[in-house]
Amino acid sequence: LVDELCEGDLLAAKSDNPDGGPQLLVGVPSRFLYVTSADTNELRVLENFRLGVTDRGFARAPNPLETLSIPVLARPTILAADEGRNARGERVTGSYVYAARPGVAEVSVVSVARRRQLGGKPLPAPGPVTAIGAFMEVDGAKPTFETPRPTTTRLFVATWDGDFASVYAADLPTSSPEIDRLDFKRLVLIADT
């Protein structure tokens, strides 16, 4: 679930808000739901909520006759989004959605604003992935949709190579138009005992 507006969403957001600016409300369902489509190696984006619109629907591709398809690694089944909490405990989402598949040593990083996989291909992970998560340190002094995005976010990847379980972290700039690699650092190593 992601609340951040995308490049093509500004016109819809302005029509939702009589004042003309983007309008997303605290306490309503998240606006976009990213879902895997394992048989076609892609993500789809369901527009979950917009003022004045009662029907949910999948985001449209540049050709409005088709739904948007974001190519990612083969058969994704694990998703995570950048997430943080402000001072009131409200969920704040960030710039990226991550897709992975258990047992494969790669992760796809999808830009929420551009709705495409960064680098044009999955990026190498330090080992066969078992779980992923992402966390942002956000300014807790402001309401959810006025909370400024931090300059970096942190992706966590848990791996298992048959002998050792590890947790790695990689810091990503939140405003980068392109990322061609992830610099992972191991945080935890657990031997099979």
Short mmCIF file of N, CA and C in Angstrom, two decimals:
data_model
loop_
_atom_site.label_atom_id
_atom_site.label_comp_id
_atom_site.label_asym_id
_atom_site.label_seq_id
_atom_site.Cartn_x
_atom_site.Cartn_y
_atom_site.Cartn_z
N LEU A 1 0.84 -1.18 0.00
CA LEU A 1 0.00 0.00 0.00
C LEU A 1 0.88 1.24 0.00
N VAL A 2 0.64 2.15 -0.94
CA VAL A 2 1.46 3.34 -1.10
C VAL A 2 0.55 4.54 -1.27
N ASP A 3 0.89 5.65 -0.61
CA ASP A 3 0.08 6.86 -0.67
C ASP A 3 0.66 7.95 -1.56
N GLU A 4 1.91 7.84 -1.93
CA GLU A 4 2.57 8.92 -2.65
C GLU A 4 1.98 9.10 -4.04
N LEU A 5 1.80 10.37 -4.45
CA LEU A 5 1.31 10.65 -5.79
C LEU A 5 2.39 10.36 -6.82
N CYS A 6 1.98 9.89 -7.98
CA CYS A 6 2.89 9.60 -9.07
C CYS A 6 2.82 10.73 -10.10
N GLU A 7 3.75 10.71 -11.07
CA GLU A 7 3.80 11.79 -12.04
C GLU A 7 2.47 11.98 -12.78
N GLY A 8 1.80 10.91 -13.15
CA GLY A 8 0.56 11.00 -13.89
C GLY A 8 -0.66 11.25 -13.03
N ASP A 9 -0.49 11.32 -11.72
CA ASP A 9 -1.63 11.45 -10.81
C ASP A 9 -1.95 12.89 -10.44
N LEU A 10 -1.12 13.84 -10.82
CA LEU A 10 -1.34 15.21 -10.37
C LEU A 10 -2.62 15.81 -10.91
N LEU A 11 -2.99 15.51 -12.15
CA LEU A 11 -4.22 16.04 -12.71
C LEU A 11 -5.42 15.52 -11.94
N ALA A 12 -5.43 14.22 -11.65
CA ALA A 12 -6.55 13.63 -10.88
C ALA A 12 -6.59 14.23 -9.48
N ALA A 13 -5.43 14.43 -8.85
CA ALA A 13 -5.39 14.97 -7.50
C ALA A 13 -5.92 16.41 -7.48
N LYS A 14 -5.58 17.20 -8.50
CA LYS A 14 -6.06 18.57 -8.54
C LYS A 14 -7.58 18.62 -8.72
N SER A 15 -8.11 17.67 -9.50
CA SER A 15 -9.56 17.66 -9.69
C SER A 15 -10.27 17.21 -8.41
N ASP A 16 -9.58 16.43 -7.56
CA ASP A 16 -10.15 16.00 -6.29
C ASP A 16 -10.23 17.15 -5.29
N ASN A 17 -9.31 18.08 -5.40
CA ASN A 17 -9.14 19.13 -4.40
C ASN A 17 -9.59 20.47 -4.96
N PRO A 18 -10.61 21.10 -4.39
CA PRO A 18 -11.07 22.38 -4.91
C PRO A 18 -10.00 23.47 -4.85
N ASP A 19 -9.00 23.31 -3.97
CA ASP A 19 -7.92 24.30 -3.87
C ASP A 19 -6.87 24.08 -4.94
N GLY A 20 -6.94 22.99 -5.71
CA GLY A 20 -6.04 22.78 -6.83
C GLY A 20 -4.79 22.00 -6.55
N GLY A 21 -4.41 21.77 -5.31
CA GLY A 21 -3.18 21.02 -5.01
C GLY A 21 -3.47 19.56 -4.76
N PRO A 22 -2.43 18.74 -4.61
CA PRO A 22 -2.66 17.33 -4.30
C PRO A 22 -3.42 17.18 -2.99
N GLN A 23 -4.33 16.22 -2.96
CA GLN A 23 -5.14 16.00 -1.76
C GLN A 23 -5.19 14.52 -1.46
N LEU A 24 -4.56 14.12 -0.39
CA LEU A 24 -4.67 12.77 0.14
C LEU A 24 -5.04 12.90 1.60
N LEU A 25 -5.92 12.05 2.08
CA LEU A 25 -6.45 12.24 3.42
C LEU A 25 -5.94 11.19 4.40
N VAL A 26 -5.63 11.64 5.62
CA VAL A 26 -5.25 10.72 6.69
C VAL A 26 -6.51 9.99 7.15
N GLY A 27 -6.37 8.70 7.43
CA GLY A 27 -7.48 7.94 7.95
C GLY A 27 -8.33 7.25 6.90
N VAL A 28 -7.97 7.39 5.62
CA VAL A 28 -8.67 6.67 4.56
C VAL A 28 -7.73 5.60 4.03
N PRO A 29 -8.26 4.61 3.29
CA PRO A 29 -7.37 3.56 2.77
C PRO A 29 -6.27 4.16 1.91
N SER A 30 -5.12 3.48 1.85
CA SER A 30 -4.01 3.94 1.02
C SER A 30 -4.48 4.03 -0.44
N ARG A 31 -3.95 5.00 -1.13
CA ARG A 31 -4.44 5.29 -2.48
C ARG A 31 -4.08 4.21 -3.49
N PHE A 32 -2.87 3.66 -3.44
CA PHE A 32 -2.43 2.70 -4.43
C PHE A 32 -2.04 1.38 -3.78
N LEU A 33 -2.46 0.29 -4.40
CA LEU A 33 -2.11 -1.04 -3.94
C LEU A 33 -1.31 -1.70 -5.05
N TYR A 34 -0.04 -1.99 -4.76
CA TYR A 34 0.82 -2.71 -5.72
C TYR A 34 0.61 -4.20 -5.50
N VAL A 35 0.40 -4.94 -6.58
CA VAL A 35 0.18 -6.38 -6.49
C VAL A 35 1.08 -7.10 -7.48
N THR A 36 1.46 -8.32 -7.11
CA THR A 36 2.29 -9.13 -8.00
C THR A 36 1.41 -9.84 -9.01
N SER A 37 2.01 -10.16 -10.12
CA SER A 37 1.37 -10.98 -11.14
C SER A 37 2.40 -12.02 -11.54
N ALA A 38 2.51 -13.08 -10.76
CA ALA A 38 3.61 -14.04 -10.88
C ALA A 38 3.66 -14.76 -12.22
N ASP A 39 2.52 -14.92 -12.88
CA ASP A 39 2.56 -15.62 -14.16
C ASP A 39 3.05 -14.75 -15.30
N THR A 40 3.13 -13.42 -15.08
CA THR A 40 3.59 -12.53 -16.15
C THR A 40 4.81 -11.69 -15.75
N ASN A 41 5.41 -11.95 -14.59
CA ASN A 41 6.65 -11.27 -14.15
C ASN A 41 6.48 -9.75 -14.13
N GLU A 42 5.44 -9.29 -13.46
CA GLU A 42 5.17 -7.86 -13.42
C GLU A 42 4.43 -7.49 -12.15
N LEU A 43 4.36 -6.17 -11.92
CA LEU A 43 3.51 -5.62 -10.87
C LEU A 43 2.38 -4.85 -11.54
N ARG A 44 1.24 -4.84 -10.88
CA ARG A 44 0.10 -4.03 -11.30
C ARG A 44 -0.21 -3.06 -10.18
N VAL A 45 -0.87 -1.95 -10.49
CA VAL A 45 -1.17 -0.92 -9.51
C VAL A 45 -2.67 -0.68 -9.49
N LEU A 46 -3.30 -0.97 -8.35
CA LEU A 46 -4.73 -0.77 -8.18
C LEU A 46 -4.95 0.58 -7.49
N GLU A 47 -5.73 1.47 -8.15
CA GLU A 47 -6.07 2.75 -7.51
C GLU A 47 -7.20 2.45 -6.55
N ASN A 48 -6.89 2.53 -5.27
CA ASN A 48 -7.77 2.06 -4.22
C ASN A 48 -8.76 3.10 -3.74
N PHE A 49 -8.39 4.38 -3.83
CA PHE A 49 -9.25 5.42 -3.26
C PHE A 49 -8.99 6.75 -3.94
N ARG A 50 -10.07 7.42 -4.31
CA ARG A 50 -10.00 8.80 -4.77
C ARG A 50 -11.34 9.44 -4.48
N LEU A 51 -11.35 10.66 -3.97
CA LEU A 51 -12.61 11.35 -3.67
C LEU A 51 -13.48 11.42 -4.92
N GLY A 52 -14.75 11.12 -4.75
CA GLY A 52 -15.68 11.23 -5.86
C GLY A 52 -15.70 10.03 -6.79
N VAL A 53 -14.82 9.06 -6.59
CA VAL A 53 -14.77 7.88 -7.44
C VAL A 53 -15.10 6.67 -6.58
N THR A 54 -16.16 5.95 -6.94
CA THR A 54 -16.59 4.83 -6.12
C THR A 54 -15.97 3.51 -6.56
N ASP A 55 -15.61 3.40 -7.83
CA ASP A 55 -15.06 2.14 -8.34
C ASP A 55 -13.54 2.15 -8.29
N ARG A 56 -12.98 1.09 -7.72
CA ARG A 56 -11.54 0.93 -7.78
C ARG A 56 -11.18 0.38 -9.15
N GLY A 57 -9.97 0.68 -9.60
CA GLY A 57 -9.55 0.17 -10.90
C GLY A 57 -8.05 0.18 -11.01
N PHE A 58 -7.53 -0.62 -11.93
CA PHE A 58 -6.09 -0.67 -12.13
C PHE A 58 -5.62 0.58 -12.88
N ALA A 59 -4.43 1.06 -12.52
CA ALA A 59 -3.85 2.23 -13.17
C ALA A 59 -3.69 1.95 -14.66
N ARG A 60 -3.91 2.96 -15.46
CA ARG A 60 -3.84 2.81 -16.91
C ARG A 60 -2.41 2.99 -17.40
N ALA A 61 -2.09 2.30 -18.47
CA ALA A 61 -0.80 2.46 -19.14
C ALA A 61 -0.85 3.76 -19.93
N PRO A 62 0.31 4.19 -20.50
CA PRO A 62 0.26 5.38 -21.37
C PRO A 62 -0.79 5.24 -22.48
N ASN A 63 -0.98 4.00 -22.96
CA ASN A 63 -2.10 3.72 -23.85
C ASN A 63 -3.29 3.41 -22.95
N PRO A 64 -4.29 4.29 -22.84
CA PRO A 64 -5.35 4.11 -21.85
C PRO A 64 -6.24 2.90 -22.08
N LEU A 65 -6.07 2.20 -23.20
CA LEU A 65 -6.85 0.98 -23.44
C LEU A 65 -6.30 -0.20 -22.66
N GLU A 66 -5.08 -0.05 -22.10
CA GLU A 66 -4.44 -1.15 -21.39
C GLU A 66 -4.16 -0.75 -19.95
N THR A 67 -4.07 -1.75 -19.07
CA THR A 67 -3.66 -1.48 -17.70
C THR A 67 -2.15 -1.41 -17.64
N LEU A 68 -1.66 -0.68 -16.65
CA LEU A 68 -0.23 -0.51 -16.46
C LEU A 68 0.42 -1.83 -16.05
N SER A 69 1.55 -2.14 -16.64
CA SER A 69 2.34 -3.31 -16.30
C SER A 69 3.76 -2.85 -16.01
N ILE A 70 4.28 -3.18 -14.82
CA ILE A 70 5.65 -2.80 -14.46
C ILE A 70 6.48 -4.08 -14.45
N PRO A 71 7.31 -4.31 -15.48
CA PRO A 71 8.13 -5.52 -15.51
C PRO A 71 9.12 -5.55 -14.35
N VAL A 72 9.23 -6.72 -13.70
CA VAL A 72 10.17 -6.92 -12.59
C VAL A 72 10.78 -8.32 -12.74
N LEU A 73 11.49 -8.77 -11.70
CA LEU A 73 12.10 -10.08 -11.75
C LEU A 73 11.06 -11.18 -11.98
N ALA A 74 11.51 -12.36 -12.36
CA ALA A 74 10.61 -13.47 -12.66
C ALA A 74 9.86 -13.94 -11.42
N ARG A 75 8.57 -14.14 -11.56
CA ARG A 75 7.68 -14.71 -10.54
C ARG A 75 7.80 -14.06 -9.15
N PRO A 76 7.58 -12.75 -9.05
CA PRO A 76 7.68 -12.09 -7.73
C PRO A 76 6.55 -12.53 -6.80
N THR A 77 6.90 -12.80 -5.54
CA THR A 77 5.88 -13.15 -4.55
C THR A 77 6.05 -12.35 -3.25
N ILE A 78 7.13 -11.58 -3.14
CA ILE A 78 7.39 -10.79 -1.94
C ILE A 78 7.40 -9.31 -2.34
N LEU A 79 6.64 -8.49 -1.63
CA LEU A 79 6.63 -7.05 -1.86
C LEU A 79 6.87 -6.30 -0.56
N ALA A 80 7.54 -5.17 -0.66
CA ALA A 80 7.72 -4.27 0.48
C ALA A 80 7.73 -2.84 -0.06
N ALA A 81 7.30 -1.89 0.76
CA ALA A 81 7.33 -0.48 0.39
C ALA A 81 8.10 0.28 1.45
N ASP A 82 8.72 1.39 1.03
CA ASP A 82 9.35 2.29 2.01
C ASP A 82 8.27 2.71 3.00
N GLU A 83 8.61 2.66 4.28
CA GLU A 83 7.62 3.00 5.29
C GLU A 83 8.28 3.62 6.51
N GLY A 84 7.63 4.59 7.09
CA GLY A 84 8.06 5.20 8.35
C GLY A 84 6.83 5.62 9.13
N ARG A 85 7.04 6.12 10.34
CA ARG A 85 5.94 6.59 11.18
C ARG A 85 6.25 7.99 11.66
N ASN A 86 5.24 8.87 11.65
CA ASN A 86 5.47 10.21 12.18
C ASN A 86 5.19 10.21 13.68
N ALA A 87 5.24 11.38 14.30
CA ALA A 87 5.10 11.48 15.76
C ALA A 87 3.75 10.99 16.25
N ARG A 88 2.73 11.07 15.42
CA ARG A 88 1.39 10.60 15.80
C ARG A 88 1.20 9.12 15.51
N GLY A 89 2.24 8.46 15.01
CA GLY A 89 2.15 7.05 14.69
C GLY A 89 1.51 6.76 13.36
N GLU A 90 1.28 7.78 12.53
CA GLU A 90 0.66 7.60 11.23
C GLU A 90 1.69 7.07 10.23
N ARG A 91 1.25 6.17 9.39
CA ARG A 91 2.12 5.54 8.40
C ARG A 91 2.42 6.53 7.27
N VAL A 92 3.71 6.64 6.91
CA VAL A 92 4.16 7.49 5.82
C VAL A 92 4.91 6.59 4.85
N THR A 93 4.52 6.60 3.57
CA THR A 93 5.21 5.77 2.58
C THR A 93 6.14 6.63 1.74
N GLY A 94 7.08 5.96 1.07
CA GLY A 94 8.14 6.69 0.38
C GLY A 94 8.22 6.46 -1.11
N SER A 95 9.45 6.49 -1.61
CA SER A 95 9.71 6.56 -3.04
C SER A 95 9.72 5.24 -3.78
N TYR A 96 9.89 4.11 -3.06
CA TYR A 96 10.11 2.84 -3.76
C TYR A 96 9.22 1.72 -3.25
N VAL A 97 8.94 0.78 -4.15
CA VAL A 97 8.35 -0.51 -3.83
C VAL A 97 9.38 -1.54 -4.28
N TYR A 98 9.56 -2.59 -3.47
CA TYR A 98 10.57 -3.62 -3.75
C TYR A 98 9.88 -4.95 -4.00
N ALA A 99 10.35 -5.68 -5.01
CA ALA A 99 9.80 -7.00 -5.32
C ALA A 99 10.94 -8.02 -5.26
N ALA A 100 10.61 -9.21 -4.74
CA ALA A 100 11.61 -10.28 -4.65
C ALA A 100 10.89 -11.62 -4.78
N ARG A 101 11.69 -12.67 -4.82
CA ARG A 101 11.19 -14.04 -4.88
C ARG A 101 12.06 -14.89 -3.98
N PRO A 102 11.46 -15.74 -3.15
CA PRO A 102 12.26 -16.57 -2.24
C PRO A 102 13.25 -17.46 -3.01
N GLY A 103 14.48 -17.51 -2.48
CA GLY A 103 15.49 -18.40 -3.04
C GLY A 103 16.26 -17.84 -4.22
N VAL A 104 15.96 -16.61 -4.64
CA VAL A 104 16.65 -15.99 -5.76
C VAL A 104 17.44 -14.80 -5.24
N ALA A 105 18.66 -14.63 -5.69
CA ALA A 105 19.54 -13.57 -5.18
C ALA A 105 19.42 -12.29 -6.01
N GLU A 106 18.20 -11.74 -6.06
CA GLU A 106 17.99 -10.46 -6.74
C GLU A 106 16.73 -9.78 -6.20
N VAL A 107 16.69 -8.46 -6.38
CA VAL A 107 15.59 -7.63 -5.92
C VAL A 107 15.29 -6.61 -7.01
N SER A 108 14.01 -6.37 -7.28
CA SER A 108 13.61 -5.29 -8.19
C SER A 108 13.24 -4.07 -7.36
N VAL A 109 13.75 -2.91 -7.75
CA VAL A 109 13.43 -1.64 -7.09
C VAL A 109 12.56 -0.85 -8.05
N VAL A 110 11.30 -0.57 -7.65
CA VAL A 110 10.34 0.12 -8.51
C VAL A 110 10.12 1.53 -7.97
N SER A 111 10.30 2.52 -8.84
CA SER A 111 10.02 3.91 -8.48
C SER A 111 8.52 4.13 -8.44
N VAL A 112 8.01 4.63 -7.32
CA VAL A 112 6.58 4.92 -7.19
C VAL A 112 6.22 6.07 -8.12
N ALA A 113 7.04 7.11 -8.17
CA ALA A 113 6.73 8.29 -8.98
C ALA A 113 6.75 7.98 -10.47
N ARG A 114 7.69 7.15 -10.90
CA ARG A 114 7.82 6.86 -12.33
C ARG A 114 7.15 5.56 -12.74
N ARG A 115 6.74 4.77 -11.76
CA ARG A 115 6.09 3.48 -12.00
C ARG A 115 6.87 2.62 -12.98
N ARG A 116 8.17 2.46 -12.67
CA ARG A 116 9.01 1.56 -13.46
C ARG A 116 10.15 1.05 -12.61
N GLN A 117 10.72 -0.06 -13.06
CA GLN A 117 11.83 -0.68 -12.36
C GLN A 117 13.10 0.13 -12.61
N LEU A 118 13.79 0.51 -11.54
CA LEU A 118 15.02 1.27 -11.70
C LEU A 118 16.13 0.36 -12.20
N GLY A 119 16.98 0.91 -13.03
CA GLY A 119 18.07 0.13 -13.61
C GLY A 119 17.62 -0.74 -14.77
N GLY A 120 16.31 -0.83 -15.00
CA GLY A 120 15.79 -1.61 -16.11
C GLY A 120 15.85 -3.11 -15.91
N LYS A 121 16.37 -3.56 -14.78
CA LYS A 121 16.47 -5.00 -14.51
C LYS A 121 16.57 -5.22 -13.01
N PRO A 122 16.35 -6.46 -12.54
CA PRO A 122 16.55 -6.73 -11.11
C PRO A 122 18.01 -6.50 -10.71
N LEU A 123 18.21 -6.11 -9.45
CA LEU A 123 19.55 -5.85 -8.94
C LEU A 123 20.00 -7.01 -8.06
N PRO A 124 21.30 -7.33 -8.08
CA PRO A 124 21.79 -8.46 -7.28
C PRO A 124 21.62 -8.24 -5.78
N ALA A 125 21.22 -9.30 -5.09
CA ALA A 125 21.16 -9.33 -3.63
C ALA A 125 22.35 -10.15 -3.16
N PRO A 126 22.74 -10.04 -1.88
CA PRO A 126 23.94 -10.73 -1.40
C PRO A 126 23.78 -12.24 -1.24
N GLY A 127 22.59 -12.78 -1.41
CA GLY A 127 22.36 -14.21 -1.29
C GLY A 127 20.91 -14.53 -1.61
N PRO A 128 20.52 -15.80 -1.59
CA PRO A 128 19.13 -16.16 -1.84
C PRO A 128 18.19 -15.50 -0.82
N VAL A 129 17.23 -14.74 -1.31
CA VAL A 129 16.35 -13.92 -0.47
C VAL A 129 15.30 -14.79 0.23
N THR A 130 15.07 -14.51 1.52
CA THR A 130 13.96 -15.13 2.24
C THR A 130 12.92 -14.09 2.67
N ALA A 131 13.33 -12.84 2.85
CA ALA A 131 12.40 -11.77 3.24
C ALA A 131 13.02 -10.42 2.92
N ILE A 132 12.17 -9.40 2.71
CA ILE A 132 12.64 -8.03 2.51
C ILE A 132 11.77 -7.08 3.32
N GLY A 133 12.31 -5.90 3.59
CA GLY A 133 11.57 -4.84 4.27
C GLY A 133 12.28 -3.53 4.02
N ALA A 134 11.60 -2.42 4.22
CA ALA A 134 12.21 -1.11 4.00
C ALA A 134 11.74 -0.16 5.09
N PHE A 135 12.64 0.75 5.49
CA PHE A 135 12.32 1.68 6.57
C PHE A 135 12.90 3.05 6.27
N MET A 136 12.12 4.10 6.57
CA MET A 136 12.58 5.49 6.42
C MET A 136 12.50 6.18 7.78
N GLU A 137 13.49 7.00 8.08
CA GLU A 137 13.43 7.89 9.25
C GLU A 137 12.74 9.17 8.79
N VAL A 138 11.54 9.42 9.29
CA VAL A 138 10.79 10.59 8.83
C VAL A 138 10.73 11.65 9.93
N ASP A 139 10.47 12.89 9.50
CA ASP A 139 10.29 14.01 10.43
C ASP A 139 8.95 13.81 11.11
N GLY A 140 8.97 13.55 12.40
CA GLY A 140 7.75 13.25 13.12
C GLY A 140 6.94 14.45 13.55
N ALA A 141 7.37 15.66 13.21
CA ALA A 141 6.70 16.85 13.70
C ALA A 141 5.52 17.28 12.84
N LYS A 142 5.33 16.68 11.66
CA LYS A 142 4.30 17.14 10.74
C LYS A 142 3.25 16.05 10.51
N PRO A 143 2.04 16.44 10.05
CA PRO A 143 1.03 15.44 9.70
C PRO A 143 1.52 14.55 8.55
N THR A 144 0.87 13.41 8.37
CA THR A 144 1.33 12.41 7.41
C THR A 144 1.63 12.97 6.04
N PHE A 145 0.70 13.66 5.40
CA PHE A 145 0.90 14.08 4.03
C PHE A 145 1.65 15.40 3.89
N GLU A 146 2.07 15.97 5.01
CA GLU A 146 2.96 17.12 4.98
C GLU A 146 4.34 16.73 5.45
N THR A 147 4.53 15.46 5.77
CA THR A 147 5.82 14.99 6.25
C THR A 147 6.81 14.97 5.10
N PRO A 148 7.91 15.71 5.21
CA PRO A 148 8.89 15.68 4.11
C PRO A 148 9.56 14.31 4.04
N ARG A 149 9.81 13.85 2.82
CA ARG A 149 10.48 12.57 2.64
C ARG A 149 11.95 12.73 3.02
N PRO A 150 12.53 11.72 3.67
CA PRO A 150 13.95 11.80 4.00
C PRO A 150 14.79 11.68 2.72
N THR A 151 16.07 12.00 2.83
CA THR A 151 16.93 11.92 1.64
C THR A 151 17.35 10.49 1.33
N THR A 152 17.26 9.60 2.32
CA THR A 152 17.60 8.20 2.08
C THR A 152 16.55 7.28 2.72
N THR A 153 16.50 6.08 2.22
CA THR A 153 15.69 5.02 2.79
C THR A 153 16.57 3.79 2.90
N ARG A 154 16.16 2.83 3.71
CA ARG A 154 17.00 1.65 3.95
C ARG A 154 16.22 0.38 3.60
N LEU A 155 16.80 -0.41 2.71
CA LEU A 155 16.24 -1.70 2.32
C LEU A 155 16.93 -2.80 3.12
N PHE A 156 16.15 -3.67 3.74
CA PHE A 156 16.66 -4.82 4.48
C PHE A 156 16.35 -6.09 3.70
N VAL A 157 17.35 -6.98 3.62
CA VAL A 157 17.18 -8.24 2.92
C VAL A 157 17.68 -9.36 3.83
N ALA A 158 16.81 -10.35 4.08
CA ALA A 158 17.22 -11.55 4.83
C ALA A 158 17.55 -12.63 3.82
N THR A 159 18.66 -13.33 4.04
CA THR A 159 19.10 -14.37 3.11
C THR A 159 19.38 -15.67 3.85
N TRP A 160 19.37 -16.75 3.11
CA TRP A 160 19.74 -18.07 3.63
C TRP A 160 20.47 -18.80 2.52
N ASP A 161 21.72 -19.21 2.77
CA ASP A 161 22.50 -19.88 1.73
C ASP A 161 22.67 -21.38 1.99
N GLY A 162 21.93 -21.93 2.93
CA GLY A 162 22.03 -23.34 3.26
C GLY A 162 22.85 -23.59 4.51
N ASP A 163 23.77 -22.67 4.82
CA ASP A 163 24.60 -22.78 6.02
C ASP A 163 24.40 -21.60 6.97
N PHE A 164 24.18 -20.43 6.41
CA PHE A 164 24.11 -19.22 7.23
C PHE A 164 22.88 -18.39 6.85
N ALA A 165 22.24 -17.83 7.87
CA ALA A 165 21.19 -16.83 7.66
C ALA A 165 21.82 -15.48 7.94
N SER A 166 21.52 -14.51 7.11
CA SER A 166 22.08 -13.17 7.27
C SER A 166 21.00 -12.13 7.02
N VAL A 167 21.21 -10.96 7.62
CA VAL A 167 20.38 -9.80 7.31
C VAL A 167 21.32 -8.71 6.82
N TYR A 168 21.01 -8.16 5.66
CA TYR A 168 21.80 -7.11 5.05
C TYR A 168 20.95 -5.85 4.93
N ALA A 169 21.62 -4.70 4.84
CA ALA A 169 20.93 -3.43 4.61
C ALA A 169 21.65 -2.65 3.53
N ALA A 170 20.87 -1.92 2.73
CA ALA A 170 21.43 -1.03 1.71
C ALA A 170 20.67 0.29 1.79
N ASP A 171 21.41 1.40 1.79
CA ASP A 171 20.81 2.72 1.80
C ASP A 171 20.62 3.20 0.37
N LEU A 172 19.45 3.76 0.07
CA LEU A 172 19.14 4.26 -1.27
C LEU A 172 18.73 5.72 -1.16
N PRO A 173 19.18 6.56 -2.11
CA PRO A 173 18.69 7.94 -2.13
C PRO A 173 17.24 7.95 -2.59
N THR A 174 16.39 8.71 -1.92
CA THR A 174 14.96 8.68 -2.24
C THR A 174 14.61 9.47 -3.49
N SER A 175 15.50 10.34 -3.95
CA SER A 175 15.18 11.16 -5.12
C SER A 175 15.96 10.74 -6.36
N SER A 176 16.57 9.57 -6.35
CA SER A 176 17.39 9.15 -7.48
C SER A 176 16.53 8.68 -8.65
N PRO A 177 16.77 9.23 -9.85
CA PRO A 177 16.01 8.75 -11.01
C PRO A 177 16.48 7.37 -11.47
N GLU A 178 17.70 7.00 -11.14
CA GLU A 178 18.25 5.71 -11.53
C GLU A 178 19.11 5.12 -10.43
N ILE A 179 19.04 3.83 -10.28
CA ILE A 179 19.92 3.08 -9.37
C ILE A 179 20.39 1.87 -10.15
N ASP A 180 21.70 1.67 -10.21
CA ASP A 180 22.20 0.53 -10.99
C ASP A 180 22.79 -0.57 -10.12
N ARG A 181 22.90 -0.32 -8.80
CA ARG A 181 23.37 -1.36 -7.88
C ARG A 181 22.99 -0.99 -6.47
N LEU A 182 22.97 -1.99 -5.60
CA LEU A 182 22.69 -1.79 -4.18
C LEU A 182 23.93 -2.18 -3.40
N ASP A 183 24.39 -1.30 -2.52
CA ASP A 183 25.58 -1.56 -1.70
C ASP A 183 25.13 -2.12 -0.35
N PHE A 184 25.07 -3.45 -0.27
CA PHE A 184 24.61 -4.11 0.95
C PHE A 184 25.73 -4.24 1.97
N LYS A 185 25.38 -4.07 3.25
CA LYS A 185 26.28 -4.31 4.38
C LYS A 185 25.60 -5.31 5.30
N ARG A 186 26.36 -6.35 5.72
CA ARG A 186 25.76 -7.36 6.59
C ARG A 186 25.60 -6.81 7.99
N LEU A 187 24.41 -6.98 8.57
CA LEU A 187 24.11 -6.54 9.92
C LEU A 187 24.11 -7.71 10.90
N VAL A 188 23.65 -8.88 10.46
CA VAL A 188 23.50 -10.05 11.33
C VAL A 188 23.92 -11.29 10.55
N LEU A 189 24.63 -12.20 11.24
CA LEU A 189 25.00 -13.50 10.68
C LEU A 189 24.67 -14.56 11.70
N ILE A 190 23.88 -15.56 11.29
CA ILE A 190 23.49 -16.64 12.20
C ILE A 190 23.86 -17.95 11.55
N ALA A 191 24.71 -18.74 12.20
CA ALA A 191 25.10 -20.04 11.66
C ALA A 191 24.03 -21.07 11.96
N ASP A 192 23.91 -22.09 11.10
CA ASP A 192 22.98 -23.20 11.30
C ASP A 192 23.60 -24.11 12.36
N THR A 193 23.00 -24.13 13.56
CA THR A 193 23.56 -24.94 14.64
C THR A 193 22.57 -25.97 15.14
#
